[in-house]
Each structure stands twice: as structure tokens, then as C-alpha cells.
Amino acid sequence: MNEYVHLWDTVSKLVRKFDVGKPIPLRTTKVHFLEKTPSPIKESSQEMMPNLGFIPMSCNLVDEFTGDILKDLPFLMSDDPIVTSLVKHKEFDELVHWHSHRPLSDDYDRTKVNSGDRRDPNHLKRLQKYHSFQRFYGESLESVTSKTITTQGPKPKKDCIKSKSTKAHETKAEIIKRENKKRLIAEEEQKEEQKWNALSFSIEEEMRKNVDSGMKKLEEFLKSCKSRSVKAQVERVGLQACLKAWKEHCQAEGETTKDLSIAVNMMKRIHSLLDKHSELLQEADQKLIARCLKYLGFCELAVSLYPTQDASDGIKMKKKNKYSVGIGPARFQLQYMGHYLIREERKDPDPRVQDFIPDTWQRELLDVVDNYESAVIVAPTSSGKTYASYYCMEKVLKESDEGVVVYVAPTKALVNQVAATVEYRYAKNMPAGESLCGVFTRDYRHDALNCQVLITVPACFEILLLAPHRQNWVKRIRYVIFDEVHCLGGEIGAEIWEHLLVMIRCPFLALSATISNPQHLTEWLQSVKRYWKQVDSTMEERTVSKRTGTSRGSYYKDQAQARQSYKVRLVLYGERYNDLEKYLCSVRQGDVCFDHFHPCAALTIDHIEKYGFPSDLALSPRESIQLYDTMCQVWKSWPQAQSLCPENFTQFKNKIVIKKLDARKYEESLKEEFTNWVKNGNEEEARMVLKKLSPDYHEHSGRMLDFFPCLVEKLRKMEKLPALFFLFKLNIVEECAENAFEFLEKKQEEKRPPKADKEARTTANKLRKVKKSLEKQKTVDEKGQKSSRRLDESVMHETEHNYLLQTLEKNLEIPKDCTYANQKAIDDQLLQRVFHRVRFERKGETLKRLAERGIGYHHSSMSAKEKQLVEILFRKGFIRVVTATGTLALGINMPCKSVVFAQNSVYLDALNYRQMSGRAGRRGQDLLGDVYFFDIPLPKIGKLIKSKVPELRGQFPLSISLILRLMLLASKADDLEDGKAKALSVLKHSLLSFKQPRAIDMLKLYFLYSLQFLVKEGHIDQEGNPTGFAGLVSHLHYHEPSNLVFVSFLVKGLFHKLCQPTREGPKRFSEDVMEKLVLVLANLFGRRYIPAKFYEVNSKFYQSKVFLDDLPEDFSHALLEYNTQVTEDFASFLLMVSRLADMKQEYQLSLSKIEFTGKECEDSPLVSHLMNCKEGRVAVSPFVCLSGNFDVDLLSPGVPNHVILHTLGINHTQAPVLWPYALDSQGRKIPLNAYALDFYKHGSLIGLVQDNRIHPGEAYSLLKDFNLIIKSISVSLRELCENEEDNVVLAFEQLSTSFQEKFELV
């Protein structure tokens, strides 16, 4: 409504002739306000529109998908000029891999791969180094031990009843195995008891001196101990020590000031004994616990545990207050022990899992895999959902050497991480030529098709699924794992995730921590599985007689098909292991301060009234107490105050051990009661509660990031490191890391003695001289000229060398408070190994320098080795401060204690907030995670916390290039029936059209339009077979519509005209030709805009031209001709399909929703005006007729999308036009960045950074992509062209070689 008022006020200022009145109340009118009645039909509307009608096609795929609407559409006759003028092109059969110079055969030839004896020894050495580092990298990711897998064959499903009945009849071997296991457990217990006996004295002594440090040592021992009896013994000792310390503390301090940390430690021991070791407790133990409870002031609980009163153990009433904590047991546990509360965990082991005891929901995941089912798994970060993926891999590896598991990860960084984890976790003796793990990304491929576990990104997996000659390999896929499947909701690349989910025929696991409508997603995927069940059933009936003659891949698929279930389960788990607490950072008097941000402070009364509490807005136990106390404070006579008092709450009544689940029920009761306040007329009290819970926000007028080093230092002092600091600009990410480094350096300089640098230089000079003397002495000794005198000199030099070296190291040693690095976390040898890998990387030295101070940064423009350095050292605990962009939030295993949002951005939304904040709180190390908001506006913080994650509803799933690839698959696949089924699945099952019949019709229409376009352009014939340059178009599918424009240039002969050699014989092309080629390619494939304001700034450029020139004149004319034709065809298409629009909705005014076609509006002048303008207006929205738009206006560039009938669901963005330039909001031309052409001319990455203003990492990525495009075009042209001496082919090969050489020098 605010937007409406603002719009009304703006328009009223422009209208000066008469008063338009106030915006509220909303008024409606049926009287038009035009001063002059224009002619309802303007002359241009009488212009001839293109001939209306679809080109007839004869193709089974087209008939099956669009058959139901074809009868309603016009078709051209076979003798129509448009049909007769279609050009026939050479048929294309895809033989070249999308970015490889080597042609690939139809079958993946394993004998060529298995040629290890003839390989280059240096290559083998590099391969060994690679695998060695992968295992090291994997070791940093995993706490489990590596295991060797042997093929066992598929196991039949176990019959539970049968297993129970046969359990009583154990074989002799099983009895021996059981007894051996029992003996080993007894031996392990004995060893641990001996270990405790050896350590107990020192730990008890430490607890006597300092309870906190002693307890840390005791808990470290408990973590490593597996024996339950020894653990119980240790807990008893800890409890006795705490009781003694508490008594001494209370006697010394009195009743006023008490250190409750001792009481907390005491209750932790009590919790552990009663919950985890209750069956081992004796009467004496219960008596001890009861005594402890009495000393804490919890007498009722003490009596409930041990009712027998012992006079000697009793505490006199007058002394009770001296030892009591002063509050009730429930409040004490919630307020001071919230993060220590015991989580509900199962105690019965699962034989399928060796490393831990899985929860109930995790066992359900294991059942899913065992039953060959599919599942959508939604669980918080660090909850353990990924374990099902590795269980799935292990199962397939054990079953055979044939089956394949594909792991789809959203980023290359995550691909590398998962590949390292797999290599570390599993080892298996594979057949010759096979490997266990393979990787496939756009710029890296390793054992992609001869592995059993393929780790890849969505785009590359789509390439394999759509490749006509890879279908036998596809049939070997047993399971697909989709990590971070919420990427389905993204704006870029989301449609690829959809294609994969609907094309795979095997079961899958779809994992995510942030899906708001998982039921809808599961229903959609179940509908896809029903389709495949029907297809498999039909195909099986047709091929029963042929099974014995199938290939090994098909045979294996048939065997796997018999076991596959078509069920899709939804597995939900919403409980985070660690609570998250939020803090607001502000700058006061030059210092960074923190204020606790209660989650309820993000809410408003309106939000609670409309939507209630957000489902994922969780409170920690102390935040629940804070909410209760504030509610009591605001409403003194609150009726429910007593029943919701912690001591009276049903779940807490007479409970010594309050668990996390109990606290969660208390939280839900408080939320329900607060919602009732809002709904039952107590809004003012509720508003006061929210106001009191809001933090005291101090806005800083200066640049907050200037205080970034102070923020990091403050977190270090509070022991809140390791921490991840999320920023959203690459240069700021690096700048903040450098600032933190400089802060530490400056701090060290201030602490160093004045003459320390001079002493260091003197010592270094002496050391250099002694080293030379030692080297000289060594040369003499090697010649055999030894004497006792020389030996004495050698010893003296050696001693002096060691002394000087130690002195220099001590002088240059970094003080502990001048580094964030944890030197004890990793030994120097491993550290140097990690550093050694980045010695040739662009940012290698910078990262090493920062890492030595415990600082790192992480963003998408870094190389894989650079990112791995930061990831490994952060996980090991050496680096404890990392600045990063949002790419780190996508599944990368880098858990931390704290997460800091240090920069606001449009990319910081509800989804990214949850993904990023989920990193806080390391399971097994931190019981509480902290989230800090630094330089984020208060309204934005509230929005992030209360906003729901956007629902997954799907993006527009089709493009012309995709439809061409589907036609290629359906007509050229090794298994035509399978290829057609996959193509149909993609077309029929988009998430956008699920339960949306009108959206399905819209997609069918767009499919028909795309076919018409492809037929006219000569990429497919009327039978749907790819022809001509279809392969080149599909190779460049990433860059639509540039790929289509490029081929149109090629067909028109523009490249042949441009590429004229300078000499005959071995043809060479001049630099002028090469630069013009790059200019054309940059205009098509390197389109990166520069803000128009830079045109007006007289900047001085040193190496680059910066602003990209327009296309050469003939190319520019050809592009205009192409755009004109496409626009005409798209307009014709809109006219043909306009009859499928919902005209009832179209004939409504946008704001008032008045329908101006009914009888009640017959006398309205406005309606009369609108209805009289129908001629020449078929595909144009009736509402926008007020602006004088006609159908012919659809042919004009820049017509806004709202002009088109909106209920069709199609707009100009789906038309494959490439406008040569764009205009900004002020009508200025937005120039293109000439980075590709500039680099080709000067070959300098630094030049691109300085002049073109591109971050070096981003520039490198852009150039790499551009290089791949040139290579792909070159390969495709060579494959398509029969003439080996064709000028265009040779020119592109020369350009590919030249650009590659320049790129390799970067």
C-alpha cells in the first residue's frame, strides 16, 4: 500500500491542471479520462503481420508431448513458401566431447585406459602425488578410519521374523566370534582402567588447585574413553571434587557472590551419572548425588532420589542459604546449563554402522538405501545427513564392480572435498582399467567413466545424461546423490537440477538443510518415479525376449531394476545439535561491543498475527527463560504465569535431569501462549515484550569495516575463535584478511624491543658467514684432508651455527597474542606439505603469509589448491580466522565456533543466512554456536531471522538449446526408446508445471515455437533429426542465444569472408584477422557490462582499451537481420497461441480488478473505448491498449513484457534475440568490457585488474571460460568440416592455439 501511495503522490505532482485528490480511500471509475478520443485503430495496425501457422512436423516425440493441443493450432500447407524454402543441411552425429580435442568413440574403450606400462613415468609420479594428497586432504575431513572394500554381491532383503527365530540356534563359528568380541571388550576395559589409574592422581590434583582446568582434563579423558564402567568411575571422582570445591567456595565467599560454574560442573556430572550410567549406580552413588543436590539447594529433588534421611549428611536449615544457588533447579538448568542439556540419543547400536550409534531418523535413511528407495532428506547442517551418502556408496561398491554412484555437488570446491573424502574412506582392488573414484567438472576430468563413484557438478552430469552415445554407461548408475538440492530454487542453473532429477531412472538421495516446502518437492519427485515405473514396465514387456543378448551395462541395469523401488520417502529432522545465539555488534567510544539479540526481537505483532512464529525460529533455553521473565514483568496479572513458571511446568516437575527435548516443549508452550496474547486482545502487552527484548542498537556513522581487526581481536579475547567472516565482495574479502594481518604485525612491532631488528640483522649476517665456513669445511673433508684441528674447528662452527639459529628464531618468533594460529594443531612437516602445494599458485605466497598468522580467505575465484590450503588448515585448527564469500556456505565442511556477517548485500537473504549461520557450532566440540551481525542494518537482521526460506516452485525449464539436445538424444541415442523416454520426462515433468495445467500448456507452446525456430534455422529437419550445425549449437549450449547467433554468422559466410590467409602453403592468418575474430567472439560470448557512468569519466588506461568496440559492420547488419527475423517469428507465435490465454483475467483492470467485458459495464465510456480497439490487438494485453499498443508493436525491440497477454506465461526473455547493447535507467548505453580482446592483445592479467577493473581471480575464471569456448568452436568446426584446408577451421585452430599459449603464461 505504501508503494501505491508513493505512486499516487508522484503522479499527482505531474498533473497540474486539476486536483486528483488523496490516494486513500481507493476509488474506482468506469469513465475514461482521455481529453481527446483517438482513433481506435492506428494506421500501423493495418500493416501485414507474418503468415500465421506452424510448419508441419512428423515426429513421435512431438506428437506424444503436444498432441493434445496440436488440433487447436494453425499449420502451414506443404506448398507454403516458408515450408518450401527450408534449407537441408548435412546431418550431424555427435562424436566430439564438449570441451576435449580428442574424438570419443561410441563406447568407452577400457583397453586404452589400461595401458599403464606404456605411460609416461612422470605422469605416473604426478598421479601418485595426486592420490597421496587426496588421502591427506580426506583425512582432514573425516574422523573415521579408512576401510578396504571387497565385492560381496547384492544381499537379499532380510526377513526380520526369520532372523529372530534363528537367533537361538547359533553356529559354532558365531559362538566363537561372540566370545572373542567379549574378550576383546574386557581387555579394552582393563587397559582403560589402567590408563585412568595412571592419570587419576594428576587430574584430581589439578581439580584441587583449579576446578575448571581440572574438569577440562577430566572431560578430555571421558571423550577418549569407551568403557562405560570406567566412565562412571571417572564421573564419581569428578562429582566428589566438585562437591568439595563448592563447599570450600561457599564457605569462603558467603551468600552474596558465588561462582556458579562450579555448580554447573556438579550438575553436569549428576546428569551424566543418572542418564548414561544409571544401571551402574550403587546406593552410595545415589546418596552422594542426593547430598550434592541438597548442597545446591535442590532438597525436593534430593529426597525424591534418596528419601532415607541420614543425620550426618543433612544440612542444617540455617546453613542452607549459604550453599544454595538461590534459584529453583529447573530455572538453574535452563538459565545456566542450557547448552549442556542432554540430547535425546539412542543407546542401541546398529550393526550397519560401526563408528557411532545412529539416531532413529538416520536409521530410516539406511533403510531407504537398503530397500533401493529414493528419499528427500531435510536436516540441519552438521546433523549427520551426509552419512547416508557414504553408506550408499559403500553398499554399491560391495555389491559389484559394475554399479556406479554419482554424487552431484553444486560447486567445484565441494566436488574436490567429496572426492578426497571418498578416496580416504574407501580402498578397493578394482579390475584393470577401473578406478574407485572419478571427478568431472568443466575444467577437470579424471577417470570419469571408468570409476564406481563419480563426483561431478550438475552441468557436467547433464552432459553425460544427454550424450546419445553414453547411454550404456548411464544404465550402470545405481544411485544418484544430490547434495544441496535447494539449488533448485536458484536463479542461475536451477533448471539443470530439474533435468537431472527427472532424467535419472535409478533411486536417488536429495539432501538439503533449507527447503521450506519439502512435501511439494517429494510429491513432484514421486510423480516422476511413477512415470519411470510405467516406462520400465512397458519397455520390459517389449524386451523380454532380447535380454540374453544385451550388453553388460543393459544386463546389469535389468538386474538392478528388479530390486529398485519407485517409492520416494520424505525424511525430516529439524533439531539442531547446537543452539545458535545471535549478537549485535556496534561501535561505541572506539571499541566493538556486543549485545545479545533475542530472536523474538525480530518479530512484530502483525507478523505473529498473520503467520505465527516462524517454524525454524528456535530459542536457546536461556532465551526461553528471558522471554518468560519479560512476559511476567510486562503483564503483572498474567493468568498463566504460575503454570508456565519453570518450577511448575509439567515437563520439569520433579526432574533431576532436564533434557533438551523438555526445554524445547517449554519453548513451544511459551510461543503458543505469546501467540494467544496477540490473538486474544493483549497486543499492547505483547508489543511491550518485544520492545523490551530488543537490543540497544547504536548506529555508527563511519565505515564499520575499519573496525574489522578490532572485531577479530575482541572475539579472540572472548575465546570465540575459530570464526568465519562472511562478506560479499571479493576485494573486501581479501582486504579484511590483510587488515587483520597488518593489525597483528603492528601489534608485534610495538611489543618488540627497539634494537630487536638490528640484532636480528646482525645475527643473520653472522649465521650466513658461519654457514659458508661449514660448507667450505665440508668440501675439504670430502677431499680427505682431515686433521684433529680441522675437526675441532668443524665442531665449533656447528655449535656456533646452532646457537645463532636458535637466537635468530627466538628473535623473530611471533608472540602468542600476535597470531591467531594454533601452533599445536598441526606439526611443521604437515604444514610445509600444505604450503608446498601452492608454491606456483598466483596467491600462494600471500596465503602462506596470512596462514602463518592464523588468517585465511576463501572465495570462488581462487584455484582449487589455494582453497584446499585454507580448508585443511582451518579444519585442523591452525587457521582460526577466515573471511569468505557465500560459496563457502554450500556444503563445504568448515565448521566453526562463530559466524560473523560482516557486510550487507542483496545476496544476503533468508536462504543464504541459514546456510551460512549453520556453520556455527562444531558438533563434538561446541555445545553452542554464536552468530554475530556486524555492519548489518537492524531491520535487515529482523527480516533475515523471521523470513521463511523461499519455496521451491521451479524456474522456466526450457531453452532452445536444451530442446535441440533433447531432439538429438531422442533421434541418435544408442537406445532410441530410452533416449525418447528421457526427453519426454524432461518435457513433461517440470517443477514449474507440477499441478499447474496452464503452465503445462505454456511449456508445450514454447516447445513448438522452439521447434519452428530450429527448423527455420536448419538445425533440425521436419522429422526432428538434427542437421547442419546442430552439434556446434549444442556444444555451446551454455551461451544461448550467442551460440545461435554465431552459427547464423557462420552459415551466412561472414567468417569465411573475414578469415583470409596471408600466405599460401601452410596457411597463417594475420594478427588483424585474429583480433577481429576475438572482437566478434567477445561481443557474443564475453558479454560483461561496465556501468555507463565510466564512459563519462576521463580515466587513463595503461594497457587495455577497456570499452569493447561494436561488431564489424557486416556482422552488425547480420545480427540486426537475425534479431528482426526472430522477433517477427516470436510475434507470430504469440498471435497463434493467444487463443489459449485466460481472457477473463486479461479483461481486468490491474489495481481495482474491474472486469470490463460484463453487461454491467456496457454504458461505460472507458469500456467502450477499450472494446472498440480490438482490431489489430490479439496478443497484446487489453489493459495496455490504453498506451496505444498494437500487435505490430510486438515486432519492436524493447517492448516491455507486460504488453504481452500475461496469462500465457511467456514473455520476451524466452525469445532468442541478442541485442547488441543495453541501456541503463537514464537511457545511457551500457558499454561492454573488452577484457577478452585486451588480454589477447597484451596477455597481462595485471592489465585487466588495473584498467578493466576486474578482480584477478574473477578475470582468470573469465579468461578460462573464454578459452574453453574458442577450443570448443575449433573442435566442432574441425569435426563438421570435410575440407581440412578450410580457412575458417584453420583460423579458429590458430586462434585457439594462440589464446591457449597466452593463457598458460598467466
Short mmCIF file of C-alpha atoms in Angstrom, two decimals, residues 487-636:
data_model
loop_
_atom_site.label_atom_id
_atom_site.label_comp_id
_atom_site.label_asym_id
_atom_site.label_seq_id
_atom_site.Cartn_x
_atom_site.Cartn_y
_atom_site.Cartn_z
CA CYS A 487 19.71 -25.06 -5.54
CA LEU A 488 16.55 -25.99 -7.47
CA GLY A 489 15.24 -22.64 -6.30
CA GLY A 490 18.18 -20.60 -7.55
CA GLU A 491 18.02 -18.16 -10.43
CA ILE A 492 21.05 -19.49 -12.31
CA GLY A 493 21.38 -23.17 -13.16
CA ALA A 494 18.25 -24.26 -11.28
CA GLU A 495 16.71 -25.83 -14.38
CA ILE A 496 19.71 -28.19 -14.71
CA TRP A 497 18.95 -29.71 -11.28
CA GLU A 498 15.40 -30.32 -12.50
CA HIS A 499 16.59 -32.03 -15.68
CA LEU A 500 18.81 -34.38 -13.69
CA LEU A 501 16.09 -35.33 -11.21
CA VAL A 502 13.62 -36.18 -13.97
CA MET A 503 16.08 -37.98 -16.29
CA ILE A 504 17.64 -40.47 -13.87
CA ARG A 505 15.97 -43.86 -13.75
CA CYS A 506 17.69 -45.13 -10.62
CA PRO A 507 16.94 -44.29 -6.96
CA PHE A 508 18.33 -41.05 -5.53
CA LEU A 509 19.02 -39.22 -2.28
CA ALA A 510 18.30 -35.47 -2.30
CA LEU A 511 19.93 -33.67 0.64
CA SER A 512 19.39 -30.15 1.96
CA ALA A 513 19.23 -28.15 5.16
CA THR A 514 16.95 -25.43 3.80
CA ILE A 515 13.77 -26.45 1.96
CA SER A 516 10.56 -24.78 3.09
CA ASN A 517 8.14 -26.97 1.09
CA PRO A 518 9.67 -30.47 1.14
CA GLN A 519 6.25 -32.16 0.81
CA HIS A 520 5.63 -30.42 -2.52
CA LEU A 521 9.08 -31.41 -3.78
CA THR A 522 8.57 -35.03 -2.68
CA GLU A 523 5.18 -35.24 -4.40
CA TRP A 524 6.70 -33.92 -7.61
CA LEU A 525 9.55 -36.43 -7.50
CA GLN A 526 7.11 -39.24 -6.72
CA SER A 527 5.14 -38.32 -9.85
CA VAL A 528 8.38 -38.58 -11.84
CA LYS A 529 9.05 -42.03 -10.36
CA ARG A 530 5.54 -43.16 -11.32
CA TYR A 531 6.33 -42.15 -14.91
CA TRP A 532 9.55 -44.19 -14.87
CA LYS A 533 7.77 -47.17 -13.34
CA GLN A 534 5.32 -47.11 -16.22
CA VAL A 535 8.11 -46.67 -18.80
CA ASP A 536 10.18 -49.51 -17.29
CA SER A 537 7.15 -51.77 -17.25
CA THR A 538 6.38 -51.03 -20.91
CA MET A 539 10.00 -51.47 -22.01
CA GLU A 540 10.37 -54.70 -20.05
CA GLU A 541 7.37 -56.20 -21.79
CA ARG A 542 8.89 -55.32 -25.18
CA THR A 543 12.40 -56.59 -24.48
CA VAL A 544 11.86 -59.83 -22.54
CA SER A 545 12.96 -61.92 -25.49
CA LYS A 546 16.12 -59.83 -26.06
CA ARG A 547 17.53 -59.88 -22.51
CA THR A 548 20.03 -62.63 -23.13
CA GLY A 549 21.69 -60.62 -25.89
CA THR A 550 22.05 -57.29 -24.14
CA SER A 551 25.33 -55.62 -23.37
CA ARG A 552 26.85 -55.84 -19.91
CA GLY A 553 25.52 -52.38 -18.98
CA SER A 554 21.98 -53.23 -20.06
CA TYR A 555 22.11 -56.61 -18.34
CA TYR A 556 23.30 -55.03 -15.13
CA LYS A 557 20.54 -52.45 -15.37
CA ASP A 558 17.96 -55.22 -15.72
CA GLN A 559 19.27 -56.94 -12.60
CA ALA A 560 19.27 -53.67 -10.66
CA GLN A 561 15.82 -52.80 -11.99
CA ALA A 562 14.34 -55.87 -10.33
CA ARG A 563 15.48 -54.59 -6.93
CA GLN A 564 14.66 -50.90 -7.40
CA SER A 565 11.77 -49.38 -5.51
CA TYR A 566 9.90 -46.45 -7.05
CA LYS A 567 8.96 -45.04 -3.66
CA VAL A 568 10.18 -41.55 -2.66
CA ARG A 569 10.34 -41.02 1.08
CA LEU A 570 10.47 -37.71 2.88
CA VAL A 571 12.79 -37.75 5.88
CA LEU A 572 12.56 -34.64 8.06
CA TYR A 573 14.67 -33.80 11.09
CA GLY A 574 14.51 -30.28 12.48
CA GLU A 575 16.55 -30.33 15.68
CA ARG A 576 19.99 -28.71 15.58
CA TYR A 577 22.56 -30.40 17.81
CA ASN A 578 23.86 -26.98 18.88
CA ASP A 579 21.74 -23.97 19.76
CA LEU A 580 22.58 -20.73 17.97
CA GLU A 581 22.66 -17.42 19.83
CA LYS A 582 22.74 -14.11 17.97
CA TYR A 583 24.65 -10.96 18.86
CA LEU A 584 24.55 -7.44 17.51
CA CYS A 585 27.90 -5.70 17.04
CA SER A 586 28.20 -1.95 17.45
CA VAL A 587 30.99 0.59 17.82
CA ARG A 588 30.95 2.68 21.00
CA GLN A 589 33.73 5.04 22.01
CA GLY A 590 36.11 3.47 19.50
CA ASP A 591 35.56 -0.09 20.68
CA VAL A 592 33.50 -3.00 19.32
CA CYS A 593 30.68 -4.04 21.69
CA PHE A 594 28.29 -7.00 21.59
CA ASP A 595 24.61 -7.07 22.60
CA HIS A 596 22.61 -10.29 22.77
CA PHE A 597 19.89 -10.31 20.10
CA HIS A 598 16.85 -12.25 21.28
CA PRO A 599 15.20 -13.95 18.24
CA CYS A 600 11.78 -12.64 19.31
CA ALA A 601 13.11 -9.08 18.82
CA ALA A 602 12.97 -9.76 15.07
CA LEU A 603 9.20 -10.28 15.17
CA THR A 604 6.33 -7.81 15.00
CA ILE A 605 2.76 -8.11 16.27
CA ASP A 606 1.46 -8.10 12.66
CA HIS A 607 3.82 -10.90 11.68
CA ILE A 608 2.78 -13.09 14.62
CA GLU A 609 -0.90 -12.40 13.95
CA LYS A 610 -0.64 -13.33 10.27
CA TYR A 611 1.95 -16.11 10.28
CA GLY A 612 2.67 -17.05 13.89
CA PHE A 613 6.22 -17.85 14.97
CA PRO A 614 8.50 -18.96 12.10
CA SER A 615 8.93 -22.75 12.21
CA ASP A 616 12.73 -22.52 12.33
CA LEU A 617 12.93 -19.68 14.87
CA ALA A 618 14.43 -21.61 17.80
CA LEU A 619 15.22 -20.24 21.25
CA SER A 620 18.05 -21.46 23.44
CA PRO A 621 16.89 -22.46 26.98
CA ARG A 622 18.18 -19.20 28.49
CA GLU A 623 16.32 -17.24 25.79
CA SER A 624 13.13 -19.08 26.77
CA ILE A 625 13.69 -18.01 30.40
CA GLN A 626 14.34 -14.45 29.21
CA LEU A 627 11.04 -14.46 27.27
CA TYR A 628 9.13 -15.80 30.31
CA ASP A 629 10.65 -13.23 32.67
CA THR A 630 9.84 -10.37 30.29
CA MET A 631 6.23 -11.57 29.90
CA CYS A 632 5.87 -11.64 33.72
CA GLN A 633 7.43 -8.20 34.01
CA VAL A 634 5.11 -6.61 31.44
CA TRP A 635 1.82 -8.24 32.50
CA LYS A 636 1.82 -8.43 36.29
#
